[in-house]
Coordinates of C-alpha atoms in Angstrom, one line a residue:
Chain A
M1 CA 11.6 -7.1 12.1
E2 CA 9.6 -8.9 14.8
I3 CA 12.4 -10.4 16.8
P4 CA 10.6 -11.0 20.0
R5 CA 7.7 -12.6 18.4
H6 CA 9.8 -15.2 16.7
W7 CA 12.0 -15.6 19.9
R8 CA 9.1 -16.4 22.2
L9 CA 7.8 -19.2 19.7
K10 CA 11.3 -20.9 19.7
K11 CA 10.3 -24.0 21.7
Q12 CA 7.3 -24.8 19.6
R13 CA 9.0 -23.9 16.2
Y14 CA 12.2 -25.8 16.9
G15 CA 11.0 -28.5 19.2
L16 CA 7.4 -29.1 18.4
I17 CA 6.7 -28.5 22.2
G18 CA 3.0 -28.3 22.7
E19 CA 0.8 -29.3 25.7
V20 CA -0.9 -32.2 27.3
C21 CA -4.1 -31.5 29.1
P22 CA -3.8 -32.6 33.0
H23 CA -7.6 -33.1 33.1
C24 CA -8.4 -35.3 30.0
D25 CA -4.8 -36.2 28.6
S26 CA -5.7 -34.5 25.2
K27 CA -2.5 -33.5 23.3
I28 CA -2.4 -30.1 22.1
F29 CA -0.5 -28.0 19.4
P30 CA 0.0 -25.1 19.1
P31 CA -0.5 -24.6 22.7
R32 CA -3.3 -22.7 24.3
D33 CA -4.5 -21.9 27.6
I34 CA -7.9 -23.6 27.5
C35 CA -8.0 -27.4 26.5
P36 CA -10.2 -27.6 23.3
D37 CA -11.5 -31.0 24.4
C38 CA -12.5 -30.5 28.0
G39 CA -12.5 -26.8 28.4
K40 CA -10.3 -26.7 31.4
E41 CA -6.9 -25.1 31.9
A42 CA -4.1 -26.7 30.1
K43 CA -0.4 -25.8 30.8
D44 CA 1.8 -28.7 30.9
E45 CA 4.4 -29.1 28.2
F46 CA 4.6 -32.0 25.8
A47 CA 7.0 -32.9 23.3
F48 CA 5.7 -34.3 20.0
S49 CA 7.4 -37.0 18.4
G50 CA 7.4 -35.3 14.9
A51 CA 6.0 -38.2 13.3
G52 CA 2.7 -37.9 11.4
E53 CA 0.8 -38.4 7.9
V54 CA -0.2 -35.9 5.3
Y55 CA -4.0 -35.1 5.9
S56 CA -4.3 -32.6 2.8
Y57 CA -1.7 -30.8 0.8
T58 CA -1.5 -28.0 -2.0
T59 CA 1.2 -26.1 -3.8
I60 CA 1.6 -22.3 -3.6
Y61 CA 2.5 -20.4 -6.7
N62 CA 1.2 -16.9 -5.7
A63 CA 3.1 -16.4 -2.5
P64 CA 2.6 -13.9 0.6
S65 CA 5.2 -11.3 0.8
G66 CA 8.3 -12.7 2.3
F67 CA 7.9 -16.0 0.6
E68 CA 8.2 -15.0 -3.2
H69 CA 11.6 -16.4 -3.5
T70 CA 10.9 -19.9 -2.6
I71 CA 7.9 -20.7 -4.9
P72 CA 6.7 -23.0 -5.7
Y73 CA 6.4 -24.8 -2.3
T74 CA 4.0 -27.3 -0.9
V75 CA 2.0 -26.8 2.2
A76 CA 0.1 -29.5 3.9
L77 CA -2.1 -30.3 6.9
V78 CA -0.3 -32.9 8.8
Q79 CA -1.9 -35.2 11.2
L80 CA 0.6 -35.8 14.0
E81 CA 0.6 -39.4 15.4
E82 CA -0.5 -38.0 18.9
G83 CA -3.7 -36.4 17.4
P84 CA -3.5 -32.9 16.5
L85 CA -3.4 -31.4 12.8
I86 CA -0.7 -28.9 12.0
T87 CA -0.2 -26.6 9.1
A88 CA 3.4 -26.9 7.8
Q89 CA 5.4 -26.9 4.5
L90 CA 6.7 -30.1 3.1
T91 CA 10.3 -30.4 2.2
D92 CA 12.7 -32.7 0.1
V93 CA 9.9 -33.9 -2.2
D94 CA 8.0 -32.5 -5.1
E95 CA 4.2 -32.1 -5.1
E96 CA 3.6 -35.0 -7.6
H97 CA 5.1 -37.4 -5.0
V98 CA 2.9 -36.4 -2.3
S99 CA -0.3 -38.2 -1.5
I100 CA -2.9 -38.1 1.4
G101 CA -1.8 -40.5 3.9
M102 CA 1.9 -40.4 3.3
P103 CA 4.2 -40.8 6.3
V104 CA 6.2 -37.5 7.2
E105 CA 8.6 -36.6 10.0
M106 CA 9.5 -33.1 11.3
V107 CA 12.6 -31.4 10.4
T108 CA 14.0 -28.0 11.2
R109 CA 14.3 -25.7 8.2
K110 CA 14.7 -22.0 7.2
L111 CA 11.1 -20.6 6.8
R112 CA 11.9 -17.5 5.4
E113 CA 14.2 -14.1 5.6
D114 CA 12.6 -11.5 7.6
G115 CA 13.2 -8.3 5.6
D116 CA 16.3 -7.5 3.5
E117 CA 19.7 -9.3 3.4
R118 CA 20.4 -8.0 6.9
G119 CA 17.0 -9.4 8.2
M120 CA 16.9 -12.2 10.6
L121 CA 16.4 -15.9 9.2
V122 CA 13.2 -17.5 10.5
Y123 CA 13.8 -21.2 11.4
G124 CA 10.9 -23.6 12.1
Y125 CA 9.4 -27.0 11.5
K126 CA 8.7 -28.5 8.0
F127 CA 7.9 -32.0 7.3
R128 CA 9.7 -34.4 4.8
P129 CA 8.8 -38.0 3.8
K130 CA 9.7 -40.4 6.6
L131 CA 13.1 -42.0 6.1
V132 CA 13.2 -45.6 6.0
V133 CA 16.3 -46.7 7.8
A134 CA 18.0 -49.9 6.6
A135 CA 18.1 -52.7 8.8
Chain B
M1 CA -36.1 -5.5 21.0
R2 CA -38.2 -3.9 18.4
K3 CA -38.6 -4.9 14.8
I4 CA -36.4 -3.2 12.2
A5 CA -36.1 -2.8 8.6
I6 CA -34.0 -1.6 5.7
I7 CA -35.5 1.6 3.9
G8 CA -32.7 2.5 1.6
I9 CA -29.7 0.8 -0.3
G10 CA -26.8 1.9 -2.4
Q11 CA -23.9 0.6 -4.2
T12 CA -21.1 1.1 -6.5
K13 CA -19.9 -1.2 -9.1
V14 CA -17.4 -3.6 -8.0
H15 CA -14.5 -2.7 -10.2
E16 CA -11.0 -1.5 -10.6
H17 CA -11.9 2.2 -9.5
W18 CA -8.4 3.9 -10.2
N19 CA -9.9 7.3 -9.8
L20 CA -11.8 6.8 -6.4
S21 CA -10.5 6.7 -3.0
I22 CA -11.9 4.6 -0.1
R23 CA -13.9 7.6 1.2
E24 CA -15.2 8.4 -2.3
L25 CA -16.4 4.8 -2.9
A26 CA -18.2 4.7 0.5
G27 CA -19.5 8.2 -0.1
K28 CA -21.1 7.1 -3.4
A29 CA -22.8 4.1 -1.7
I30 CA -24.1 6.1 1.2
F31 CA -25.4 9.0 -1.0
A32 CA -27.2 6.4 -3.1
A33 CA -28.8 4.8 -0.2
Q34 CA -30.0 8.3 1.1
K35 CA -31.5 8.8 -2.2
D36 CA -33.2 5.4 -2.3
A37 CA -34.6 5.9 1.0
G38 CA -35.9 9.5 0.4
R39 CA -34.2 10.7 3.5
K40 CA -30.7 12.0 4.5
N41 CA -30.5 11.9 8.3
F42 CA -29.3 9.0 10.4
D43 CA -28.1 8.7 14.0
A44 CA -25.0 6.7 13.7
L45 CA -22.7 5.3 10.9
F46 CA -21.2 1.6 11.1
V47 CA -18.4 0.9 8.6
G48 CA -17.4 -2.5 7.6
N49 CA -14.0 -2.8 6.2
M50 CA -10.9 -5.2 6.6
L51 CA -7.9 -3.8 5.0
S52 CA -7.8 0.1 5.3
G53 CA -5.1 -0.1 7.9
L54 CA -2.8 -2.4 5.9
I55 CA -3.6 -1.2 2.2
D56 CA -4.6 2.5 2.4
Q57 CA -2.6 3.4 5.4
Q58 CA -5.8 4.7 7.0
N59 CA -7.3 3.7 10.1
N60 CA -10.2 5.6 12.1
L61 CA -12.0 4.9 9.0
G62 CA -15.3 5.7 10.9
A63 CA -14.3 9.2 11.2
V64 CA -12.8 9.4 7.7
I65 CA -16.1 8.4 6.1
A66 CA -18.4 10.5 8.4
D67 CA -16.2 13.5 7.6
W68 CA -16.6 12.8 3.9
V69 CA -20.4 12.6 3.9
G70 CA -20.8 15.6 6.3
F71 CA -22.0 13.7 9.4
K72 CA -21.0 14.6 12.9
G73 CA -22.5 11.7 15.0
E74 CA -21.0 8.5 16.1
A75 CA -19.1 6.5 13.5
V76 CA -17.2 3.3 13.9
K77 CA -15.2 0.7 11.8
I78 CA -15.9 -3.1 12.4
E79 CA -13.4 -5.5 11.3
T80 CA -14.0 -9.4 11.2
A81 CA -11.8 -10.0 8.0
C82 CA -14.0 -10.9 5.0
S83 CA -17.1 -10.8 7.1
S84 CA -16.6 -7.1 8.2
G85 CA -19.8 -6.1 6.1
A86 CA -22.1 -8.4 7.9
S87 CA -20.7 -7.5 11.2
A88 CA -21.0 -3.9 10.8
F89 CA -24.7 -4.6 9.5
R90 CA -25.5 -6.6 12.6
A91 CA -24.1 -3.9 14.9
G92 CA -26.0 -1.4 13.1
M93 CA -29.1 -3.5 13.2
M94 CA -28.7 -4.3 17.1
A95 CA -28.3 -0.7 17.9
V96 CA -31.5 0.3 16.1
A97 CA -33.4 -2.9 17.6
S98 CA -32.4 -2.2 21.0
G99 CA -33.8 1.4 20.9
E100 CA -30.5 3.2 21.6
I101 CA -30.7 5.0 18.3
D102 CA -33.4 5.3 15.7
S103 CA -31.5 4.8 12.5
A104 CA -28.2 3.4 11.4
M105 CA -26.5 3.9 8.2
V106 CA -24.2 0.8 7.4
V107 CA -21.7 0.8 4.7
G108 CA -19.2 -1.8 3.7
V109 CA -16.2 -0.6 1.7
E110 CA -12.8 -1.9 0.5
K111 CA -10.3 -0.3 -1.6
M112 CA -7.9 -3.1 -2.9
T113 CA -6.5 -2.0 -6.3
D114 CA -3.9 0.5 -5.0
A115 CA -1.7 -2.3 -3.7
A116 CA 0.5 -4.8 -5.5
P117 CA -0.8 -8.4 -5.8
N118 CA 1.6 -10.1 -3.4
D119 CA 0.8 -7.4 -0.9
I120 CA -2.8 -8.1 -1.3
T121 CA -2.1 -11.7 -0.9
S122 CA -0.4 -11.0 2.4
A123 CA -2.9 -8.6 3.6
L124 CA -5.7 -11.2 2.9
A125 CA -3.9 -13.7 4.6
T126 CA -4.0 -11.8 7.9
A127 CA -7.7 -13.2 8.3
A128 CA -5.7 -16.7 9.1
D129 CA -3.5 -17.5 12.0
S130 CA -0.4 -15.3 11.9
D131 CA 1.7 -17.4 14.0
W132 CA 0.5 -20.9 13.1
E133 CA -0.5 -20.7 9.6
L134 CA 1.0 -17.8 7.9
E135 CA 4.5 -18.4 9.1
Q136 CA 4.4 -21.5 7.1
G137 CA 3.9 -19.5 3.9
V138 CA 0.3 -20.6 3.3
S139 CA -2.0 -18.1 1.5
F140 CA -5.6 -17.7 1.8
V141 CA -6.1 -19.5 -1.3
G142 CA -3.8 -22.3 0.0
L143 CA -5.9 -22.9 3.1
N144 CA -9.0 -23.3 1.0
A145 CA -7.2 -25.7 -1.2
L146 CA -6.2 -27.8 1.7
I147 CA -9.9 -27.9 2.7
M148 CA -11.1 -28.8 -0.9
R149 CA -8.4 -31.5 -1.6
R150 CA -9.5 -33.4 1.7
Y151 CA -13.1 -32.8 1.0
M152 CA -12.7 -34.3 -2.5
H153 CA -10.6 -37.2 -1.0
E154 CA -13.3 -38.1 1.7
Y155 CA -16.4 -37.9 -0.3
G156 CA -15.2 -38.8 -3.6
W157 CA -15.9 -35.7 -5.6
Q158 CA -14.0 -34.6 -8.9
H159 CA -12.9 -31.1 -9.6
E160 CA -15.6 -30.8 -12.4
D161 CA -18.3 -31.6 -9.7
F162 CA -17.7 -28.0 -8.6
A163 CA -18.2 -26.3 -11.8
P164 CA -21.7 -25.6 -11.6
F165 CA -21.2 -23.1 -8.7
S166 CA -18.9 -21.1 -10.8
L167 CA -21.3 -21.3 -13.9
N168 CA -24.2 -20.3 -11.9
S169 CA -22.5 -17.3 -10.4
H170 CA -21.3 -16.1 -13.7
A171 CA -24.7 -16.7 -15.4
N172 CA -26.5 -14.7 -12.7
A173 CA -24.0 -11.7 -12.8
A174 CA -24.6 -11.2 -16.5
H175 CA -27.8 -9.4 -15.5
N176 CA -26.2 -7.4 -12.6
P177 CA -24.6 -4.0 -13.8
H178 CA -22.8 -3.8 -10.7
A179 CA -20.9 -7.0 -11.1
R180 CA -17.1 -7.4 -11.5
L181 CA -17.3 -10.0 -14.1
P182 CA -20.8 -9.7 -15.7
F183 CA -20.6 -12.6 -18.3
A184 CA -21.4 -16.2 -18.5
I185 CA -18.6 -18.8 -18.7
S186 CA -18.8 -22.3 -20.2
E187 CA -17.8 -25.5 -18.4
K188 CA -14.9 -25.9 -20.8
Q189 CA -13.5 -22.5 -19.7
Y190 CA -13.9 -23.7 -16.0
K191 CA -12.0 -27.1 -16.7
N192 CA -9.2 -25.3 -18.6
S193 CA -8.5 -22.3 -16.5
A194 CA -5.1 -21.8 -14.8
M195 CA -4.5 -23.7 -11.6
I196 CA -3.8 -21.4 -8.7
A197 CA -3.2 -23.7 -5.7
A198 CA -4.4 -27.4 -6.7
P199 CA -7.1 -28.3 -6.7
I200 CA -8.3 -24.6 -6.8
N201 CA -8.1 -23.1 -10.3
L202 CA -8.8 -19.5 -11.4
M203 CA -12.6 -20.4 -11.9
D204 CA -13.0 -21.6 -8.4
A205 CA -11.7 -18.2 -7.0
S206 CA -13.5 -15.0 -6.6
P207 CA -12.0 -11.8 -7.8
T208 CA -10.9 -9.0 -5.6
G209 CA -12.0 -5.4 -6.6
D210 CA -13.0 -2.0 -5.2
G211 CA -16.4 -1.3 -4.0
A212 CA -18.8 0.0 -1.5
A213 CA -22.5 -1.1 -0.6
S214 CA -24.6 0.6 1.9
A215 CA -28.0 0.3 3.6
L216 CA -30.3 2.5 5.9
I217 CA -31.9 0.6 9.0
V218 CA -34.8 2.3 10.9
P219 CA -37.5 0.8 13.1
L220 CA -40.2 -1.2 11.0
E221 CA -43.1 0.7 13.0
S222 CA -41.8 4.0 11.5
V223 CA -42.3 2.7 8.0
H224 CA -45.2 0.4 8.2
N225 CA -46.8 2.1 5.0
N226 CA -43.7 1.8 3.0
K227 CA -44.0 -1.2 0.8
R228 CA -40.4 -1.2 -0.3
A229 CA -39.3 -1.7 3.4
V230 CA -37.5 -5.0 3.9
E231 CA -37.7 -6.5 7.4
I232 CA -34.7 -8.0 9.1
V233 CA -36.3 -10.9 10.7
G234 CA -33.2 -13.1 11.7
S235 CA -29.6 -12.4 12.5
G236 CA -27.0 -14.7 14.0
A237 CA -23.2 -14.6 14.6
A238 CA -20.9 -17.3 15.6
T239 CA -17.1 -18.0 15.7
D240 CA -14.9 -21.2 15.2
T241 CA -11.3 -21.8 15.8
L242 CA -9.0 -19.2 13.7
S243 CA -7.0 -22.0 12.3
V244 CA -8.3 -24.9 10.2
H245 CA -6.0 -27.2 11.7
S246 CA -7.5 -26.6 15.2
R247 CA -11.0 -27.9 14.0
K248 CA -12.4 -31.2 15.1
M249 CA -14.3 -31.3 11.7
P250 CA -12.0 -29.2 9.3
L251 CA -14.6 -30.1 6.6
F252 CA -17.7 -28.6 8.4
L253 CA -18.4 -24.9 8.9
Q254 CA -19.4 -25.2 12.5
A255 CA -19.8 -21.3 12.9
A256 CA -22.0 -21.2 9.7
Y257 CA -24.2 -24.0 11.3
L258 CA -24.6 -22.0 14.5
S259 CA -25.2 -18.5 13.1
A260 CA -27.6 -20.1 10.9
K261 CA -29.3 -21.8 13.6
Y262 CA -29.7 -18.6 15.6
A263 CA -31.0 -16.7 12.5
Y264 CA -33.6 -19.4 11.6
A265 CA -34.7 -19.5 15.4
Q266 CA -35.2 -15.8 15.5
A267 CA -37.0 -15.6 12.2
G268 CA -39.1 -18.7 13.1
N269 CA -38.0 -20.2 9.7
A270 CA -36.3 -23.4 8.4
P271 CA -34.3 -24.0 5.3
E272 CA -37.4 -25.1 3.3
D273 CA -38.8 -21.5 4.0
I274 CA -35.9 -19.7 2.3
D275 CA -36.7 -18.5 -1.3
F276 CA -32.9 -17.7 -2.3
F277 CA -29.5 -17.6 -0.5
E278 CA -26.8 -15.3 -1.0
L279 CA -23.9 -17.2 0.2
H280 CA -20.2 -16.7 0.4
D281 CA -18.8 -18.4 -2.5
A282 CA -15.2 -17.0 -2.1
F283 CA -14.1 -20.4 -3.5
S284 CA -16.5 -22.9 -4.9
I285 CA -15.8 -25.4 -1.8
M286 CA -17.1 -22.8 0.3
A287 CA -20.4 -22.6 -1.5
A288 CA -20.7 -26.5 -0.8
L289 CA -19.8 -26.3 2.8
S290 CA -22.1 -23.3 3.4
L291 CA -25.1 -25.2 1.8
E292 CA -24.3 -28.2 4.1
A293 CA -23.9 -26.2 7.3
C294 CA -27.2 -24.2 6.6
G295 CA -29.3 -27.4 6.1
F296 CA -29.7 -27.4 2.4
A297 CA -27.6 -30.6 2.0
E298 CA -26.2 -33.5 3.9
K299 CA -22.5 -33.3 5.1
G300 CA -20.4 -34.0 1.8
Q301 CA -23.3 -33.6 -0.5
G302 CA -23.2 -29.9 -1.4
P303 CA -22.0 -30.4 -4.9
R304 CA -25.2 -32.4 -5.7
L305 CA -27.2 -29.2 -5.5
G306 CA -25.1 -27.8 -8.1
L307 CA -25.1 -30.8 -10.4
S308 CA -28.9 -31.2 -10.2
G309 CA -29.4 -27.6 -10.9
A310 CA -31.1 -26.8 -7.6
I311 CA -28.9 -23.8 -7.2
K312 CA -30.2 -22.0 -10.4
L313 CA -32.6 -19.2 -10.5
K314 CA -35.7 -20.9 -12.1
H315 CA -35.4 -24.5 -10.9
G316 CA -37.6 -24.5 -7.9
G317 CA -34.8 -25.5 -5.5
I318 CA -32.6 -23.1 -3.5
P319 CA -31.2 -20.4 -5.8
I320 CA -27.8 -19.1 -4.7
C321 CA -25.6 -16.1 -5.7
T322 CA -28.5 -14.6 -7.7
R323 CA -26.5 -11.4 -8.4
G324 CA -23.3 -13.1 -9.3
G325 CA -22.2 -14.1 -5.8
L326 CA -18.5 -13.4 -4.8
K327 CA -17.3 -15.3 -7.9
A328 CA -18.6 -13.0 -10.3
R329 CA -20.1 -10.0 -8.5
G330 CA -16.7 -9.8 -7.1
H331 CA -15.3 -9.8 -3.6
P332 CA -14.1 -6.4 -2.2
V333 CA -13.7 -8.3 1.1
G334 CA -15.0 -5.9 3.9
A335 CA -17.7 -4.7 1.6
T336 CA -19.0 -8.3 0.4
G337 CA -21.4 -8.8 3.3
M338 CA -23.2 -5.5 2.5
Y339 CA -23.4 -6.5 -1.2
Q340 CA -25.1 -9.6 -0.2
I341 CA -27.5 -7.7 2.0
I342 CA -28.6 -5.1 -0.6
E343 CA -28.8 -7.7 -3.4
S344 CA -31.2 -9.7 -1.1
V345 CA -33.4 -6.6 -0.8
Q346 CA -33.3 -6.0 -4.6
Q347 CA -34.8 -9.6 -4.9
L348 CA -37.3 -9.1 -2.1
R349 CA -38.4 -5.8 -3.9
G350 CA -38.6 -7.6 -7.3
E351 CA -36.0 -5.3 -8.9
C352 CA -33.6 -8.0 -10.5
G353 CA -35.2 -8.1 -14.0
E354 CA -34.0 -11.5 -15.7
A355 CA -32.3 -12.6 -12.5
Q356 CA -35.4 -12.0 -10.6
V357 CA -36.5 -15.1 -8.1
Q358 CA -40.2 -15.1 -8.9
G359 CA -42.5 -14.4 -5.9
A360 CA -39.4 -14.2 -3.4
K361 CA -40.7 -13.2 0.1
I362 CA -37.8 -14.6 2.4
G363 CA -34.0 -14.3 1.6
M364 CA -30.9 -15.4 3.5
A365 CA -27.4 -14.0 3.3
Q366 CA -24.3 -15.4 4.8
N367 CA -20.8 -14.0 5.1
I368 CA -17.7 -15.8 6.1
G369 CA -14.6 -14.2 7.7
G370 CA -11.3 -16.1 7.5
S371 CA -11.4 -19.9 6.6
G372 CA -14.8 -20.1 8.6
A373 CA -13.6 -18.6 11.8
S374 CA -16.3 -15.8 11.8
I375 CA -19.6 -16.3 10.2
I376 CA -22.8 -14.0 10.1
T377 CA -26.1 -15.0 8.8
H378 CA -29.2 -12.9 8.1
I379 CA -32.7 -13.5 7.1
L380 CA -34.5 -10.7 5.4
K381 CA -38.3 -10.6 4.7
I382 CA -40.9 -8.4 2.7
S383 CA -44.6 -8.4 3.7

């Protein structure tokens, strides 16, 4: 049970809130105190659009504890349209239909259950293939 | 800083040691190093270990092992994930080089087989970013698979192009009595082995195991008549972002580049001076990336050294993983860096039999923690 740990990351996990550097305008996710591009302090919040594309992907069959019940699942490095790479599960798609460069969008999903049936449900971002809206 | 040397080494076989605890493993390696050195005393004990707090329910490991070997002086555990062994070695080396102490016993030890496989998977994954990688369910193999898939995509390699790394490590391990998997494998076995996390299959991945390896470090001036003494001429360490996703160049091991650069500068050597290279082939993709970062291949061209045969023992190129590497000697994570060091000592002393690199005078060892976040490089030399 790590309730405070999950609680303090809720903005980032549910809303994909990162940072924009006030000095060099670099977009940063996950947030960090020092801008990786210019080395100056970065604390201004920035909401990412959630749009991106698959940079790389793999499917996990031997899962770490806590994820055994959801195997197999596909994990990707997603390049957000604002620049940063992010590690996230893909959802609503089978591995054979995933390819590098595929457009994806962020959705909120259950990541895992913390502990037994009384444990808290951990929610966060996953990415699904970008939905095409009919005109 | 004064010059320093290794005068004794010891190791256990990397194996499923059901009858041995973590302290017994460490003790066996230390006693062997003392015997090899022909002396028992040392001033401080440095322990490299990653998982004792998670798997063995045992922290304060410096004191645990000091107690077991009957030592009452200073003892610490040093942890940098899978590079804990080399980090402990570097700490011991710096302590002796600085003149603060006159001898350091370093032991890398890991006891992995007491835990269930998915608990080991979880424990190993703690080398990655807990909040931003692990919470998405990615395993350590998974992170390496993400790197390998993109690497193949960008540089146009096929999976079988990585086979020589695995085949070479296994062929060399066949001559190492301490190896976890001391047998050769065929290209067909490589191609047909089970997929773990595509594109990584079982023959791309190193096996875990129990093991300990140890070395005794002293000032070079105190052993100048000892022809078996191996001098530590270069040492460098560097870090990179913890997460793969935070790197500007996810396909380049920046910390390997930096740590090798520091080690080369200290030793006054360049890649062409290195007679053999004990690199960190936890996964075959890491062998390629390590060769590239250390100046043996251009970016994206590491697999060429495998395909051309340059990594083999008797080819005149840059022999790697001469005692089996992580792939076939085995990867008892926090001990691995010390296995690389003592295997380099064996090569330089000319003790490797059929796996001997003829005339080897300068060897390099590189240990990687996490998916490239913590990397330590050492250059050893015999006169």
